[in-house]
PDB file of C-alpha atoms and ligand atoms in Angstrom:
ATOM      1  CA  MET Y 117     -44.968  72.972 112.234  1.00  0.00           C
ATOM      2  CA  LYS Y 118     -48.637  71.960 112.557  1.00  0.00           C
ATOM      3  CA  ILE Y 119     -47.805  68.481 111.339  1.00  0.00           C
ATOM      4  CA  ALA Y 120     -44.991  68.179 113.855  1.00  0.00           C
ATOM      5  CA  VAL Y 121     -47.354  69.139 116.699  1.00  0.00           C
ATOM      6  CA  ILE Y 122     -49.977  66.607 115.567  1.00  0.00           C
ATOM      7  CA  ALA Y 123     -47.318  63.906 115.217  1.00  0.00           C
ATOM      8  CA  LEU Y 124     -46.018  64.702 118.693  1.00  0.00           C
ATOM      9  CA  ALA Y 125     -49.528  64.592 120.188  1.00  0.00           C
ATOM     10  CA  LEU Y 126     -50.206  61.253 118.473  1.00  0.00           C
ATOM     11  CA  PHE Y 127     -46.925  59.840 119.716  1.00  0.00           C
ATOM     12  CA  ALA Y 128     -47.616  61.071 123.260  1.00  0.00           C
ATOM     13  CA  SER Y 129     -51.079  59.487 123.369  1.00  0.00           C
ATOM     14  CA  PHE Y 130     -49.696  56.260 121.893  1.00  0.00           C
ATOM     15  CA  ALA Y 131     -46.828  56.181 124.390  1.00  0.00           C
ATOM     16  CA  ALA Y 132     -49.219  56.798 127.298  1.00  0.00           C
ATOM     17  CA  ASN Y 133     -51.331  53.818 126.271  1.00  0.00           C
ATOM     18  CA  VAL Y 134     -48.570  51.287 125.809  1.00  0.00           C
ATOM     19  CA  TYR Y 135     -47.729  49.707 129.126  1.00  0.00           C
ATOM     20  CA  ALA Y 136     -44.675  47.572 128.565  1.00  0.00           C
ATOM     21  CA  SER Y 137     -42.058  47.059 125.879  1.00  0.00           C
ATOM     22  CA  ASP Y 138     -43.307  43.500 125.248  1.00  0.00           C
ATOM     23  CA  GLY Y 139     -46.513  44.914 123.774  1.00  0.00           C
ATOM     24  CA  THR Y 140     -48.838  44.148 126.707  1.00  0.00           C
ATOM     25  CA  VAL Y 141     -51.441  46.803 127.370  1.00  0.00           C
ATOM     26  CA  PRO Y 142     -53.225  47.702 130.594  1.00  0.00           C
ATOM     27  CA  ILE Y 143     -56.732  46.405 131.166  1.00  0.00           C
ATOM     28  CA  ALA Y 144     -58.993  49.411 131.465  1.00  0.00           C
ATOM     29  CA  GLY Y 145     -60.514  50.224 134.820  1.00  0.00           C
ATOM     30  CA  PRO Y 146     -59.557  49.656 138.448  1.00  0.00           C
ATOM     31  CA  LYS Y 147     -57.792  46.340 137.833  1.00  0.00           C
ATOM     32  CA  ASN Y 148     -54.715  48.359 136.887  1.00  0.00           C
ATOM     33  CA  THR Y 149     -52.742  45.452 135.465  1.00  0.00           C
ATOM     34  CA  THR Y 150     -51.655  44.032 132.135  1.00  0.00           C
ATOM     35  CA  VAL Y 151     -53.237  41.290 130.051  1.00  0.00           C
ATOM     36  CA  ALA Y 152     -50.036  39.304 130.608  1.00  0.00           C
ATOM     37  CA  ASP Y 153     -50.653  39.258 134.379  1.00  0.00           C
ATOM     38  CA  THR Y 154     -53.071  36.406 134.961  1.00  0.00           C
ATOM     39  CA  ARG Y 155     -52.943  36.431 138.767  1.00  0.00           C
ATOM     40  CA  GLU Y 156     -56.244  36.774 140.576  1.00  0.00           C
ATOM     41  CA  THR Y 157     -56.750  40.298 141.898  1.00  0.00           C
ATOM     42  CA  VAL Y 158     -57.682  40.559 145.573  1.00  0.00           C
ATOM     43  CA  VAL Y 159     -59.274  43.964 146.059  1.00  0.00           C
ATOM     44  CA  LEU Y 160     -58.709  45.626 149.428  1.00  0.00           C
ATOM     45  CA  PRO Y 161     -59.094  49.121 150.855  1.00  0.00           C
ATOM     46  CA  GLY Y 162     -55.797  51.018 150.660  1.00  0.00           C
ATOM     47  CA  PHE Y 163     -55.052  50.970 154.383  1.00  0.00           C
ATOM     48  CA  GLU Y 164     -55.393  47.188 154.518  1.00  0.00           C
ATOM     49  CA  ARG Y 165     -53.269  46.625 151.445  1.00  0.00           C
ATOM     50  CA  ASP Y 166     -50.520  48.741 153.045  1.00  0.00           C
ATOM     51  CA  LYS Y 167     -50.795  46.724 156.231  1.00  0.00           C
ATOM     52  CA  ILE Y 168     -50.607  43.372 154.431  1.00  0.00           C
ATOM     53  CA  LEU Y 169     -47.624  44.469 152.364  1.00  0.00           C
ATOM     54  CA  ALA Y 170     -45.874  45.608 155.569  1.00  0.00           C
ATOM     55  CA  SER Y 171     -46.493  42.097 156.958  1.00  0.00           C
ATOM     56  CA  MET Y 172     -44.978  40.645 153.795  1.00  0.00           C
ATOM     57  CA  ARG Y 173     -41.802  42.632 154.367  1.00  0.00           C
ATOM     58  CA  ARG Y 174     -41.783  41.323 157.939  1.00  0.00           C
ATOM     59  CA  PHE Y 175     -42.089  37.742 156.611  1.00  0.00           C
ATOM     60  CA  LEU Y 176     -39.082  38.293 154.355  1.00  0.00           C
ATOM     61  CA  LYS Y 177     -37.022  39.709 157.241  1.00  0.00           C
ATOM     62  CA  GLY Y 178     -37.994  36.757 159.441  1.00  0.00           C
ATOM     63  CA  THR Y 179     -37.007  34.327 156.672  1.00  0.00           C
ATOM     64  CA  GLN Y 180     -33.621  36.032 156.328  1.00  0.00           C
ATOM     65  CA  GLN Y 181     -33.084  35.727 160.088  1.00  0.00           C
ATOM     66  CA  VAL Y 182     -33.978  32.015 160.038  1.00  0.00           C
ATOM     67  CA  ILE Y 183     -31.436  31.404 157.270  1.00  0.00           C
ATOM     68  CA  GLU Y 184     -28.752  33.469 159.011  1.00  0.00           C
ATOM     69  CA  GLY Y 185     -29.371  31.513 162.211  1.00  0.00           C
ATOM     70  CA  LEU Y 186     -29.053  28.209 160.357  1.00  0.00           C
ATOM     71  CA  ALA Y 187     -25.847  29.349 158.648  1.00  0.00           C
ATOM     72  CA  SER Y 188     -24.278  30.389 161.944  1.00  0.00           C
ATOM     73  CA  ASN Y 189     -25.649  27.485 164.017  1.00  0.00           C
ATOM     74  CA  ASP Y 190     -27.602  29.902 166.180  1.00  0.00           C
ATOM     75  CA  MET Y 191     -30.897  28.164 166.966  1.00  0.00           C
ATOM     76  CA  LYS Y 192     -32.030  31.073 169.135  1.00  0.00           C
ATOM     77  CA  MET Y 193     -31.836  33.342 166.108  1.00  0.00           C
ATOM     78  CA  VAL Y 194     -33.727  30.763 164.020  1.00  0.00           C
ATOM     79  CA  ALA Y 195     -36.529  30.668 166.588  1.00  0.00           C
ATOM     80  CA  GLN Y 196     -36.634  34.459 166.887  1.00  0.00           C
ATOM     81  CA  GLY Y 197     -36.810  34.891 163.117  1.00  0.00           C
ATOM     82  CA  ALA Y 198     -39.624  32.358 162.812  1.00  0.00           C
ATOM     83  CA  ARG Y 199     -41.571  33.894 165.730  1.00  0.00           C
ATOM     84  CA  SER Y 200     -41.214  37.402 164.263  1.00  0.00           C
ATOM     85  CA  THR Y 201     -43.522  36.365 161.420  1.00  0.00           C
ATOM     86  CA  SER Y 202     -46.434  35.589 163.789  1.00  0.00           C
ATOM     87  CA  PRO Y 203     -49.746  37.176 162.835  1.00  0.00           C
ATOM     88  CA  GLN Y 204     -50.528  40.435 164.620  1.00  0.00           C
ATOM     89  CA  PRO Y 205     -53.914  41.171 166.205  1.00  0.00           C
ATOM     90  CA  LEU Y 206     -56.366  42.567 163.647  1.00  0.00           C
ATOM     91  CA  SER Y 207     -58.723  45.483 164.138  1.00  0.00           C
ATOM     92  CA  LYS Y 208     -62.412  45.116 163.285  1.00  0.00           C
ATOM     93  CA  ALA Y 209     -61.868  47.158 160.114  1.00  0.00           C
ATOM     94  CA  SER Y 210     -59.038  44.838 159.038  1.00  0.00           C
ATOM     95  CA  LEU Y 211     -61.110  41.734 159.678  1.00  0.00           C
ATOM     96  CA  LYS Y 212     -63.961  43.212 157.640  1.00  0.00           C
ATOM     97  CA  ALA Y 213     -61.624  44.202 154.827  1.00  0.00           C
ATOM     98  CA  ARG Y 214     -60.135  40.721 154.683  1.00  0.00           C
ATOM     99  CA  GLU Y 215     -63.533  39.184 154.037  1.00  0.00           C
ATOM    100  CA  ASN Y 216     -62.646  39.971 150.417  1.00  0.00           C
ATOM    101  CA  CYS Y 217     -59.706  37.569 150.455  1.00  0.00           C
ATOM    102  CA  PRO Y 218     -60.384  34.276 148.651  1.00  0.00           C
ATOM    103  CA  LYS Y 219     -60.394  31.046 150.677  1.00  0.00           C
ATOM    104  CA  GLY Y 220     -57.304  29.719 148.898  1.00  0.00           C
ATOM    105  CA  CYS Y 221     -55.369  32.838 149.816  1.00  0.00           C
ATOM    106  CA  ASN Y 222     -56.325  32.550 153.498  1.00  0.00           C
ATOM    107  CA  GLU Y 223     -55.437  28.858 153.541  1.00  0.00           C
ATOM    108  CA  LEU Y 224     -51.966  29.526 152.125  1.00  0.00           C
ATOM    109  CA  CYS Y 225     -51.474  32.229 154.729  1.00  0.00           C
ATOM    110  CA  GLU Y 226     -52.462  29.899 157.572  1.00  0.00           C
ATOM    111  CA  ALA Y 227     -50.241  27.113 156.225  1.00  0.00           C
ATOM    112  CA  MET Y 228     -47.310  29.536 156.075  1.00  0.00           C
ATOM    113  CA  HIS Y 229     -47.869  30.651 159.692  1.00  0.00           C
ATOM    114  CA  GLY Y 230     -48.146  26.984 160.740  1.00  0.00           C
ATOM    115  CA  GLY Y 231     -44.823  26.314 159.008  1.00  0.00           C
ATOM    116  CA  PHE Y 232     -43.039  29.111 160.858  1.00  0.00           C
ATOM    117  CA  ASP Y 233     -44.550  27.974 164.193  1.00  0.00           C
ATOM    118  CA  SER Y 234     -43.233  24.516 163.577  1.00  0.00           C
ATOM    119  CA  ILE Y 235     -39.754  25.871 162.627  1.00  0.00           C
ATOM    120  CA  ALA Y 236     -39.681  27.901 165.860  1.00  0.00           C
ATOM    121  CA  ALA Y 237     -40.672  24.841 167.913  1.00  0.00           C
ATOM    122  CA  GLU Y 238     -37.966  22.707 166.250  1.00  0.00           C
ATOM    123  CA  ALA Y 239     -35.329  25.388 166.820  1.00  0.00           C
ATOM    124  CA  GLU Y 240     -36.352  25.867 170.458  1.00  0.00           C
ATOM    125  CA  ALA Y 241     -36.074  22.104 170.946  1.00  0.00           C
ATOM    126  CA  GLY Y 242     -32.585  22.244 169.396  1.00  0.00           C
ATOM    127  CA  LYS Y 243     -33.524  19.876 166.541  1.00  0.00           C
ATOM    128  CA  ASN Y 244     -31.163  19.338 163.648  1.00  0.00           C
ATOM    129  CA  LYS Y 245     -30.696  21.775 160.809  1.00  0.00           C
ATOM    130  CA  GLN Y 246     -31.793  19.350 158.102  1.00  0.00           C
ATOM    131  CA  VAL Y 247     -35.296  19.056 159.589  1.00  0.00           C
ATOM    132  CA  ILE Y 248     -35.573  22.843 159.857  1.00  0.00           C
ATOM    133  CA  LEU Y 249     -34.326  23.352 156.301  1.00  0.00           C
ATOM    134  CA  GLU Y 250     -36.948  20.955 154.971  1.00  0.00           C
ATOM    135  CA  LYS Y 251     -39.652  22.776 156.911  1.00  0.00           C
ATOM    136  CA  LEU Y 252     -38.368  26.121 155.668  1.00  0.00           C
ATOM    137  CA  SER Y 253     -38.519  24.923 152.081  1.00  0.00           C
ATOM    138  CA  GLY Y 254     -42.125  23.752 152.572  1.00  0.00           C
ATOM    139  CA  THR Y 255     -43.028  27.058 154.213  1.00  0.00           C
ATOM    140  CA  LEU Y 256     -41.481  29.125 151.422  1.00  0.00           C
ATOM    141  CA  GLN Y 257     -43.486  27.114 148.915  1.00  0.00           C
ATOM    142  CA  ARG Y 258     -46.591  28.685 150.485  1.00  0.00           C
ATOM    143  CA  CYS Y 259     -45.148  32.141 149.791  1.00  0.00           C
ATOM    144  CA  THR Y 260     -44.365  31.344 146.185  1.00  0.00           C
ATOM    145  CA  ALA Y 261     -47.680  29.558 145.548  1.00  0.00           C
ATOM    146  CA  CYS Y 262     -49.553  32.598 146.805  1.00  0.00           C
ATOM    147  CA  HIS Y 263     -47.386  35.029 144.840  1.00  0.00           C
ATOM    148  CA  ASP Y 264     -47.954  33.000 141.672  1.00  0.00           C
ATOM    149  CA  THR Y 265     -51.729  33.073 142.173  1.00  0.00           C
ATOM    150  CA  TYR Y 266     -52.767  36.412 143.684  1.00  0.00           C
ATOM    151  CA  ARG Y 267     -52.083  40.118 143.574  1.00  0.00           C
ATOM    152  CA  TYR Y 268     -53.451  42.861 145.812  1.00  0.00           C
ATOM    153  CA  ASP Y 269     -55.157  45.906 144.433  1.00  0.00           C
ATOM    154  CA  MET Y 270     -56.971  48.831 145.952  1.00  0.00           C
ATOM    155  CA  ARG Y 271     -60.623  49.514 145.481  1.00  0.00           C
ATOM    156  CA  ALA Y 272     -61.149  52.544 143.233  1.00  0.00           C
ATOM    157  CA  GLY Y 273     -61.240  55.585 145.474  1.00  0.00           C
ATOM    158  CA  ASN Y 274     -58.915  53.749 147.808  1.00  0.00           C
ATOM    159  CA  GLU Y 275     -61.414  52.895 150.563  1.00  0.00           C
ATOM    160  CA  LEU Y 276     -64.435  50.756 151.179  1.00  0.00           C
ATOM    161  CA  PRO Y 277     -67.166  53.268 152.088  1.00  0.00           C
ATOM    162  CA  ALA Y 278     -68.353  51.293 155.108  1.00  0.00           C
ATOM    163  CA  LEU Y 279     -64.920  51.172 156.685  1.00  0.00           C
ATOM    164  CA  GLU Y 280     -63.044  53.709 158.670  1.00  0.00           C
ATOM    165  CA  LYS Y 281     -59.301  53.884 158.865  1.00  0.00           C
ATOM    166  CA  PRO Y 282     -58.326  52.170 162.122  1.00  0.00           C
TER     167      PRO Y 282
HETATM  168  C1  LIG H  87     -51.604  34.444 151.279  1.00  0.00           C
HETATM  169  C2  LIG H  87     -50.778  34.754 150.159  1.00  0.00           C
HETATM  170  C3  LIG H  87     -49.352  35.122 150.406  1.00  0.00           C
HETATM  171  C4  LIG H  87     -48.442  34.494 151.208  1.00  0.00           C
HETATM  172  C5  LIG H  87     -48.622  33.193 152.008  1.00  0.00           C
HETATM  173  C6  LIG H  87     -47.229  35.260 151.114  1.00  0.00           C
HETATM  174  N1  LIG H  87     -47.408  36.337 150.301  1.00  0.00           N
HETATM  175 FE1  LIG H  87     -46.074  37.834 149.977  1.00  0.00          FE
HETATM  176  N2  LIG H  87     -47.405  38.798 148.805  1.00  0.00           N
HETATM  177  C7  LIG H  87     -48.647  38.296 148.445  1.00  0.00           C
HETATM  178  C8  LIG H  87     -49.253  39.191 147.491  1.00  0.00           C
HETATM  179  C9  LIG H  87     -50.615  38.975 146.831  1.00  0.00           C
HETATM  180  C10 LIG H  87     -48.359  40.258 147.317  1.00  0.00           C
HETATM  181  C11 LIG H  87     -48.556  41.472 146.409  1.00  0.00           C
HETATM  182  C12 LIG H  87     -48.158  41.118 145.010  1.00  0.00           C
HETATM  183  C13 LIG H  87     -48.694  42.142 144.033  1.00  0.00           C
HETATM  184  O1  LIG H  87     -49.734  42.761 144.304  1.00  0.00           O
HETATM  185  O2  LIG H  87     -48.081  42.274 142.954  1.00  0.00           O
HETATM  186  C14 LIG H  87     -47.209  39.992 148.149  1.00  0.00           C
HETATM  187  C15 LIG H  87     -46.104  40.810 148.264  1.00  0.00           C
HETATM  188  C16 LIG H  87     -44.952  40.480 148.947  1.00  0.00           C
HETATM  189  C17 LIG H  87     -43.791  41.315 149.059  1.00  0.00           C
HETATM  190  C18 LIG H  87     -43.653  42.739 148.516  1.00  0.00           C
HETATM  191  C19 LIG H  87     -44.030  43.696 149.646  1.00  0.00           C
HETATM  192  C20 LIG H  87     -44.147  45.147 149.205  1.00  0.00           C
HETATM  193  O3  LIG H  87     -43.881  46.016 150.020  1.00  0.00           O
HETATM  194  O4  LIG H  87     -44.536  45.398 148.041  1.00  0.00           O
HETATM  195  C21 LIG H  87     -42.854  40.613 149.750  1.00  0.00           C
HETATM  196  C22 LIG H  87     -41.440  41.058 150.131  1.00  0.00           C
HETATM  197  C23 LIG H  87     -43.436  39.324 150.090  1.00  0.00           C
HETATM  198  N3  LIG H  87     -44.723  39.280 149.600  1.00  0.00           N
HETATM  199  C24 LIG H  87     -42.786  38.335 150.789  1.00  0.00           C
HETATM  200  C25 LIG H  87     -43.388  37.161 151.218  1.00  0.00           C
HETATM  201  C26 LIG H  87     -42.697  36.098 151.938  1.00  0.00           C
HETATM  202  C27 LIG H  87     -41.215  36.068 152.255  1.00  0.00           C
HETATM  203  C28 LIG H  87     -43.632  35.144 152.210  1.00  0.00           C
HETATM  204  C29 LIG H  87     -43.483  33.847 152.924  1.00  0.00           C
HETATM  205  C30 LIG H  87     -42.565  33.726 154.021  1.00  0.00           C
HETATM  206  C31 LIG H  87     -44.891  35.618 151.665  1.00  0.00           C
HETATM  207  N4  LIG H  87     -44.702  36.839 151.074  1.00  0.00           N
HETATM  208  C32 LIG H  87     -46.068  34.932 151.778  1.00  0.00           C
HETATM  209  C33 LIG H  87     -49.245  37.177 148.913  1.00  0.00           C
HETATM  210  C34 LIG H  87     -48.680  36.276 149.815  1.00  0.00           C
END
C-alpha cells in the first residue's frame, strides 16, 4: 500500500512537470512557455494583453469581412471590413504599457494598419479585385510574420505597479 502511494505521488509530480507529449518542458518562471517555443516574449500588464488580444480578434473579423466582400463583389463590405481594423484611441496607461513592445513588433503593426487603409481606399475607389487581393496577401503577411516572431505574456502578478487599470 505504502509503495503504491509513493508510486502515485511520484507519477503525479512527474506528470505535473511534463508539459507536452513531445517531451518539451516548461521554462521555469514567468515566461510560462516551452523550450520548443522560440518566439520572443513581449511582457505586458494583464489588462493591456487582454486589450491587444481583443484587437487581434477584431483584425480577424475584419479580414473575414474583406474576403466575403471580395467573394460577393461587394466593395462596400470590403471597405467596411478593412476600416473595422483601424487602431482605436489608446489611454495613457495603454501607451505606457506598450513601451515594452519591441520596435519590430510596432513596425509590423503599423505596416498591417497601412495595408488595411490602402485596401479600404482601393475598395472605396471601386478598384479591381486582383489589386485588392494582392494587397490583402501582403497585409496578412504582416500578421503571420508577427505571429511567427512574438508572443504576449503577462508580467508576474499581472500588473505593472506604476500603472492603474484604465
Ligand atoms: C504586431 C504583431 C502582430 C500583428 C501585426 C498581428 N498579430 Fe495577431 N497576435 C500577435 C501576438 C503576439 C499574439 C499572441 C500570440 C501568443 O501569445 O501566443 C496574437 C494573437 C492573435 C489572435 C488570437 C487572439 C486571442 O484571443 O487569443 C488572433 C485571432 C490574431 N492574432 C489575429 C491576427 C490577424 C488576423 C492579424 C492581421 C490581420 C494579426 N493578428 C496581426 C501579434 C500580432
